[in-house]
Structures are given as structure tokens and as C-alpha cells.
Amino acid sequence: MPLTRICGKHPGGLGRPMADVSPVHPVCRSSVAIDAGSPSLPTNKPLSNAMLIAETAKSADPSSWSAESEQPLQPGGLGHAVPSSVDPADCRDAAVPRRQSDAGFWSDVLVLSKPRIVTMILVTTVATAMIGAALRPEGTGGLSVVAMLWLLIGTGGVAASAGAANQIWERVIDRRMVRTSGRPLPAGRMSAAAAIGWALFWGLGGTVLLWAMFGAAPAIVGIATWALYVLVYTPMKTRTAWNTTVGAVAGALPVLMGFTAAGGRLADPTPWLLFGVLAAWQYPHFMSIAWLYRRQYKEAGFCMTTGSDPTGRSAAIQSLIGTLAIAGCGLVLCLQGGLVWWNIAGALAVLAACWPLWKASCRFAACPADDISRTMLRSSLLTLPAVLLVTTVCILASA
């Protein structure tokens, strides 16, 4: 069996190569055996040029070699050869996977819950609960701070459960998209069992809380929202472009949760007009996202309008219709309390809030492009809270 020496047979001087050098195999520093009579090479600090030349010259002298320094090499781990007398554990790769920190786990749990969607739902819940309390049969009133907190916890729990269940369902497809491949499940940072446990905890807990604190109506609406989003909308995304319509309905149903929890009646047209605002808003918002990620959606197997119609015409038409519907529902919500100055001012404010989104949708219809789609997306994020704020103020002022 061939022997491996640490350096060549003859020392070389500065500026000239060493002659007749034996083959050198990569070894770990800790595995190099030095004769007890020769100075050992320090492993924790760099060598100077003079020290390196001296050590090289000494080790190049055959008489200074000991039998221990000429040990046959055996295959080692990680592509390195290791002397037989050395424990392979000494050469173990330092990059050992470490257990995920608690902060990292809770960060992944937050991502699993889709916090942006939950935040939007909670904002609309607060607005509609205030409106429902003002329009309830008993007269003008409002929920207590504690009751509002319970409502937000219950509604947020159902919404977080739906978001987690959606990611559990799509965890395999999410690996195919750059946009979603970093999520906890496709990235392998969280097990499906843990995600299912989280979804069940908040889904059941949120529903029970809503039923116990506010009655059957908001709890039933919450169950319907969860079922429509997870069991209908999610599988439809890989089958038909009509999934956006189903998703729009599911995304708008939480309006009814807040309204009924505050004592409002579903026979009143107000909650349905608010439902119309939320449902219509989904179209320009999600059409802009579908356009920006159209290639990824198509490669992953999702059926989106921007995939079936790559010209962008269908997406533009749906965005324009959605923006018009937002403005129409907002105008009715403001003016249904009478033609008083604050309602008229509110109606004008609704039109002003919808104008940037309408303008961006028209530009997208004329020339579909990524930069215009981003403008449409940003405009949608401003339009919805502005319209909700204005309509809420008008309704409360007229109640």
C-alpha cells in the first residue's frame, strides 16, 4: 500500500519549486502525525515564512521521519483521506444542522397563518362591527373593548386556520414557485403534522369562541368562510380560472362575521354592500398579483386568468369592473343616510380613493406590463382601507 508523506523529498528555496515531490493527499490538520523529536506545527496561529521554511527543511530530511508519519491512508468521510490511527470524528464537517430556534419557529408559524390576509380581515371586522353595532335594532351603541378583543381573536383564529390549511394543501405545489418555495412547509422547516395541529387549534378554538361570545350567526359564517376557502377555492386553483371568483366571496364573508357579532341583522342591505366592496376589491388586487407571477403560476400548475389569457385583456376587464363595483357600493353606502353635506363629502372621498386604482387599471388595459401591474397592486392596497374608513364614518354619522 503506498505511503503518503506530508511534504517533498528535497527542500526548495524561496522563489524556486521543490523537486521530486511525492503525491499529497488532503488530510485534516489534526491527523498529521509528527515525530516526538521534531517541533509540532501550531494549529491555532499562522506560521511565518521563516518558520515554514525551517519546518519544511526538517521534514524533508528522510532521517527525521518516523514510522508514525508514514501511515497508510484509509477512506475518510466527506471526501477526505484520514490516517488509520485518527478517529474520523476529528474530521467531521463543522456545518452540523442545529435545531431551529424558538424565534425561528414562531416566525414560521406567523408565515403559516398568512398575516397580511389576517390583518386585512381584522381591519374590516372592526369597521363592520362598529357599523353593525350602530345599526342594530336596539339603537345606536357599540361593542365594549373586551368584546371587540374577543371578536378579533375568534375571527383572526378562523382566518389563520384557513391560511394554514391552504398552505398544507398546496405544500407540494409551493415548492415549484420561487414566490412560495420559502414558506415553512415547502422549505422543510416545519412538519405537516405541526401545521395541521396549528390549523386545528385555531380553527376549532376561534369557532367555539365566536359561538360562545356572540352566538351562532358569526360562528356559522366563520365555518362557511373556512370551508369555502379551504375546501372549494384551494382545489379550484389547479382546475379553473374561476377560482378568483370563489376566492373573492370567501375573502368578503368575514364582513358578515363582524356585522352579526355586533348585533346587526343580515336583512339590512348595509352588510351586503360592504360585502360587495370587499368582493369587488379582490379582482384588481389579485389580477395584478396573477399578472406579476403569471409564469410561476403556470409552471406550478395553477389555472389563472393571466395563464389562460396571456394578453392580459381578461385580467384588465375584471380589474376595471371590480374598481367600478367598489366605487358604486361605496357611493350607495355613503348616500343611503341622506343627501347631507357629510354624506356628499364622503361620496366624493370614495371617488377620490378609487381614482388611482381606476387610472392604473385603465393603463393596464391599454398596455399590460409589470410596472403598471405593480402600480395597480399598490393602488389597491390604498383604496380598500380608504373606502372602508370613509363609508364607516358616513354610516356612523347618519345612524
XYZ file of C-alpha atoms in Angstrom:
399
model
C 0.000 0.000 0.000
C 1.502 3.400 -0.915
C 2.708 5.690 1.811
C 1.900 9.381 1.904
C 4.446 11.944 3.028
C 3.472 15.371 4.178
C 5.990 17.239 2.018
C 8.579 16.682 -0.736
C 11.945 14.926 -0.539
C 14.088 17.985 -1.125
C 13.510 21.430 0.287
C 13.034 24.244 -2.145
C 14.301 27.738 -1.624
C 12.378 30.939 -1.876
C 11.263 31.524 -5.425
C 12.083 28.026 -6.762
C 9.887 24.942 -6.639
C 10.670 21.862 -4.609
C 11.965 18.946 -6.663
C 10.687 15.393 -6.731
C 7.594 15.989 -4.670
C 5.582 12.956 -3.641
C 1.836 12.981 -4.166
C -0.008 14.794 -1.422
C -3.467 13.777 -0.323
C -5.750 16.142 1.582
C -5.721 15.357 5.278
C -7.072 17.041 8.374
C -4.577 19.126 10.355
C -5.388 17.177 13.478
C -4.496 13.916 11.716
C -0.899 14.819 10.801
C 1.425 12.740 12.992
C 4.727 14.482 13.804
C 7.670 12.622 15.365
C 8.083 13.419 19.033
C 11.577 14.685 18.375
C 10.527 17.291 15.871
C 8.710 20.502 16.754
C 4.965 20.219 16.240
C 3.231 22.619 13.922
C 0.953 25.024 15.778
C -2.623 24.691 14.630
C -4.043 27.792 16.234
C -1.891 30.557 14.721
C -0.320 31.233 11.318
C 3.298 30.346 10.511
C 5.813 32.949 9.435
C 7.852 32.395 6.258
C 10.996 31.615 8.245
C 9.235 29.062 10.447
C 7.621 27.467 7.407
C 10.997 27.078 5.630
C 12.577 25.586 8.754
C 9.804 23.080 9.277
C 9.806 22.168 5.591
C 13.560 21.568 5.595
C 13.412 19.411 8.695
C 10.517 17.312 7.492
C 12.180 16.890 4.076
C 15.103 15.024 5.718
C 14.272 11.284 5.462
C 16.144 10.576 8.687
C 13.709 12.754 10.624
C 10.692 10.771 9.519
C 9.202 8.331 11.969
C 7.108 5.319 11.256
C 4.097 7.114 12.656
C 4.305 9.792 9.975
C 4.085 7.211 7.200
C 0.775 5.583 7.939
C -1.403 4.149 5.219
C -4.432 6.277 4.490
C -7.949 4.958 4.729
C -11.007 6.495 3.140
C -12.454 9.187 5.360
C -15.762 10.984 5.436
C -16.682 13.978 3.334
C -14.219 13.205 0.546
C -11.028 13.326 2.685
C -8.424 10.638 3.336
C -7.767 10.057 7.030
C -4.897 8.125 8.673
C -5.996 4.865 10.248
C -4.930 5.967 13.728
C -7.158 9.025 13.683
C -10.797 8.993 14.685
C -12.846 10.062 11.645
C -14.903 12.172 14.017
C -11.953 14.594 14.175
C -12.571 15.458 10.524
C -16.324 15.702 10.793
C -17.843 18.620 8.922
C -18.392 21.591 11.197
C -21.631 22.535 9.465
C -23.868 20.344 11.612
C -27.578 21.225 11.328
C -28.808 22.841 14.501
C -32.254 22.701 15.985
C -34.479 25.542 14.857
C -34.629 28.289 17.459
C -37.866 29.204 19.184
C -37.821 32.584 17.450
C -37.489 30.877 14.071
C -40.346 28.506 14.866
C -42.748 31.288 15.823
C -41.687 33.268 12.783
C -42.633 30.286 10.617
C -45.933 29.948 12.460
C -46.649 33.575 11.627
C -45.909 32.966 7.941
C -48.103 29.855 8.015
C -51.026 31.980 9.224
C -50.786 34.440 6.289
C -50.544 37.575 8.475
C -51.284 40.089 5.704
C -54.606 38.475 4.867
C -55.450 38.123 8.562
C -54.640 41.807 9.140
C -56.928 42.875 6.295
C -59.719 40.701 7.685
C -59.299 42.130 11.186
C -59.422 45.711 9.906
C -62.655 45.030 8.035
C -64.033 43.196 11.079
C -63.513 46.242 13.288
C -65.182 48.544 10.751
C -68.169 46.286 10.151
C -68.608 45.551 13.862
C -68.833 49.281 14.560
C -71.380 49.652 11.762
C -73.360 46.633 12.946
C -73.460 47.990 16.489
C -74.714 51.348 15.223
C -77.472 49.775 13.109
C -78.644 47.073 15.487
C -82.358 47.095 16.419
C -81.745 48.226 19.994
C -80.390 51.523 18.764
C -77.029 53.152 18.493
C -74.357 51.515 20.559
C -71.047 49.775 20.332
C -69.137 46.745 21.491
C -67.040 47.027 24.613
C -63.283 46.957 24.249
C -63.136 43.481 25.783
C -65.853 42.171 23.456
C -64.033 43.641 20.454
C -60.831 41.885 21.523
C -62.657 38.551 21.785
C -64.149 39.144 18.350
C -60.728 39.843 16.852
C -59.214 36.748 18.475
C -62.014 34.496 17.247
C -62.103 35.937 13.732
C -58.318 36.016 13.478
C -58.135 32.408 14.658
C -60.504 31.177 11.954
C -58.646 33.219 9.315
C -55.230 31.952 10.473
C -56.512 28.377 10.414
C -57.776 28.801 6.853
C -54.431 30.243 5.745
C -52.525 27.372 7.354
C -54.840 24.750 5.834
C -54.357 26.357 2.426
C -50.570 26.045 2.731
C -50.841 22.451 3.950
C -52.897 21.595 0.874
C -50.520 23.363 -1.526
C -47.188 22.465 0.107
C -46.055 20.301 -2.834
C -47.049 22.838 -5.496
C -45.484 25.667 -3.488
C -42.051 24.069 -3.991
C -42.314 24.793 -7.713
C -42.737 28.557 -7.291
C -39.986 30.947 -6.249
C -42.660 33.122 -4.647
C -43.770 30.381 -2.245
C -40.835 27.954 -2.035
C -39.508 29.697 1.078
C -42.645 29.025 3.108
C -42.172 26.772 6.156
C -43.742 23.611 4.698
C -42.162 23.506 1.209
C -38.822 24.606 2.679
C -38.936 21.740 5.185
C -38.680 23.930 8.285
C -41.992 22.656 9.656
C -43.674 19.275 9.521
C -47.138 18.793 8.098
C -48.255 17.359 11.441
C -47.275 20.537 13.287
C -49.049 22.685 10.705
C -52.195 20.552 10.926
C -52.152 20.869 14.708
C -51.854 24.650 14.450
C -54.711 24.854 11.932
C -56.988 22.646 14.047
C -56.242 24.556 17.246
C -57.127 27.959 15.834
C -59.948 26.755 13.609
C -61.805 24.980 16.388
C -60.822 27.478 19.060
C -61.856 30.504 17.018
C -65.201 28.965 16.067
C -66.034 27.953 19.649
C -65.049 31.400 20.898
C -67.265 33.176 18.366
C -70.211 30.919 19.173
C -69.791 31.280 22.946
C -69.333 35.058 22.943
C -71.510 36.249 20.059
C -73.942 33.484 19.179
C -74.415 31.134 16.265
C -74.534 33.625 13.369
C -70.861 34.778 13.323
C -69.655 31.243 14.083
C -71.635 29.784 11.175
C -70.319 32.499 8.861
C -66.810 31.646 10.056
C -67.310 27.955 9.293
C -68.680 28.815 5.841
C -65.702 31.088 5.177
C -63.203 28.398 6.196
C -64.914 25.679 4.156
C -65.266 27.833 1.044
C -61.647 28.996 1.173
C -60.012 25.659 2.005
C -62.300 23.012 0.527
C -63.541 24.831 -2.580
C -61.230 27.702 -3.530
C -57.930 25.903 -2.861
C -58.552 22.835 -5.080
C -60.160 25.029 -7.759
C -56.872 26.901 -8.235
C -55.463 23.968 -10.209
C -58.655 23.342 -12.185
C -60.258 26.569 -13.392
C -59.627 30.298 -13.586
C -62.990 30.832 -11.868
C -61.168 30.226 -8.606
C -60.731 34.000 -8.270
C -64.495 34.492 -8.041
C -64.836 31.847 -5.329
C -61.860 33.334 -3.504
C -63.441 36.789 -3.699
C -66.585 35.507 -1.985
C -64.573 33.718 0.700
C -62.473 36.823 1.289
C -65.536 39.045 1.723
C -67.549 36.813 4.084
C -65.720 37.998 7.257
C -67.595 41.289 6.808
C -70.744 39.438 7.855
C -68.945 37.953 10.863
C -68.194 41.369 12.322
C -71.623 42.771 11.482
C -73.598 39.902 13.035
C -71.313 39.677 16.079
C -72.212 43.286 16.911
C -75.938 42.574 16.694
C -76.594 43.663 13.122
C -79.262 41.948 11.033
C -78.483 40.330 7.689
C -81.811 41.656 6.364
C -80.197 45.107 6.350
C -78.645 45.999 2.951
C -75.598 47.616 4.588
C -73.604 44.427 5.303
C -74.212 43.196 1.757
C -72.964 46.470 0.302
C -69.854 46.129 2.467
C -69.591 42.549 1.245
C -69.736 43.921 -2.316
C -66.862 46.331 -1.617
C -64.648 43.521 -0.308
C -65.564 41.057 -3.053
C -65.066 43.605 -5.840
C -61.710 44.668 -4.411
C -60.368 41.126 -4.808
C -60.367 41.435 -8.616
C -57.948 44.326 -9.237
C -55.837 43.202 -6.293
C -55.408 39.570 -7.311
C -55.324 40.217 -11.046
C -52.257 42.386 -10.510
C -50.606 39.603 -8.495
C -51.609 36.981 -11.065
C -50.019 39.058 -13.824
C -46.754 39.643 -11.955
C -46.345 35.923 -11.191
C -48.081 34.542 -14.295
C -45.095 32.428 -15.380
C -44.606 30.903 -11.948
C -48.324 30.160 -11.613
C -48.375 28.461 -14.998
C -45.256 26.383 -14.330
C -46.628 25.302 -10.953
C -49.914 24.172 -12.498
C -52.272 26.890 -11.238
C -55.141 27.936 -13.507
C -55.168 31.727 -13.511
C -56.816 34.219 -15.834
C -53.388 35.513 -16.819
C -52.416 31.976 -17.843
C -55.480 31.233 -19.955
C -55.309 34.718 -21.495
C -51.641 35.788 -21.666
C -52.587 39.039 -23.423
C -53.850 40.426 -20.102
C -57.146 41.563 -21.619
C -59.345 39.433 -19.340
C -57.398 40.482 -16.252
C -57.740 44.137 -17.239
C -61.504 43.862 -17.806
C -62.022 42.177 -14.434
C -59.916 44.857 -12.743
C -61.946 47.653 -14.332
C -65.269 46.048 -13.403
C -64.054 45.433 -9.864
C -62.969 49.050 -9.433
C -66.329 50.313 -10.706
C -68.118 47.992 -8.278
C -66.039 49.298 -5.361
C -66.958 52.870 -6.246
C -70.637 52.021 -6.772
C -71.062 50.189 -3.471
C -69.137 52.910 -1.662
C -71.340 55.661 -3.075
C -74.521 53.862 -2.004
C -73.120 53.265 1.474
C -72.337 56.956 1.866
C -75.557 58.358 0.401
C -78.085 55.916 1.871
C -78.197 58.049 5.007
C -79.467 61.077 3.103
C -78.103 63.899 0.974
C -76.475 65.782 3.815
C -73.165 67.520 3.432
C -71.056 64.877 5.222
C -72.505 62.086 3.113
C -71.897 64.053 -0.076
C -68.343 64.758 1.072
C -67.942 61.066 1.825
C -69.173 60.114 -1.648
C -66.620 62.440 -3.216
C -63.918 60.959 -0.979
C -64.857 57.457 -2.157
C -64.464 58.542 -5.780
C -61.101 60.116 -4.960
C -59.958 56.914 -3.225
C -60.943 54.802 -6.245
C -59.397 57.116 -8.831
C -55.750 55.881 -8.596
C -56.916 52.268 -8.916
C -59.161 53.129 -11.858
C -56.352 55.006 -13.570
C -53.903 52.121 -13.080
C -56.482 49.609 -14.352
C -57.066 51.702 -17.481
C -53.333 51.915 -18.125
C -53.032 48.160 -17.650
C -55.892 47.574 -20.101
C -54.159 49.752 -22.693
C -50.716 48.208 -22.194
C -50.325 45.223 -19.843
C -46.894 45.471 -18.239
C -45.247 44.515 -14.974
C -44.574 48.070 -13.814
C -48.195 49.098 -14.412
C -49.369 45.950 -12.634
C -47.262 46.883 -9.595
C -48.849 50.328 -9.605
C -52.279 48.700 -9.710
C -51.326 46.450 -6.791
C -50.111 49.369 -4.662
C -53.218 51.372 -5.519
C -55.478 48.515 -4.431
C -53.756 48.396 -1.043
C -54.596 52.076 -0.523
C -58.097 52.054 -1.992
C -59.660 49.449 0.295
C -58.823 50.978 3.702
C -59.687 54.455 2.414
C -63.131 53.379 1.184
C -63.830 51.439 4.382
C -62.829 54.411 6.523
C -64.981 56.897 4.605
C -68.057 54.673 4.449
C -67.778 53.784 8.136
C -67.636 57.455 9.123
C -70.632 58.301 6.927
C -72.742 55.435 8.282
C -71.891 56.190 11.898
C -72.595 59.895 11.374
C -76.007 59.134 9.871
C -77.027 56.415 12.350
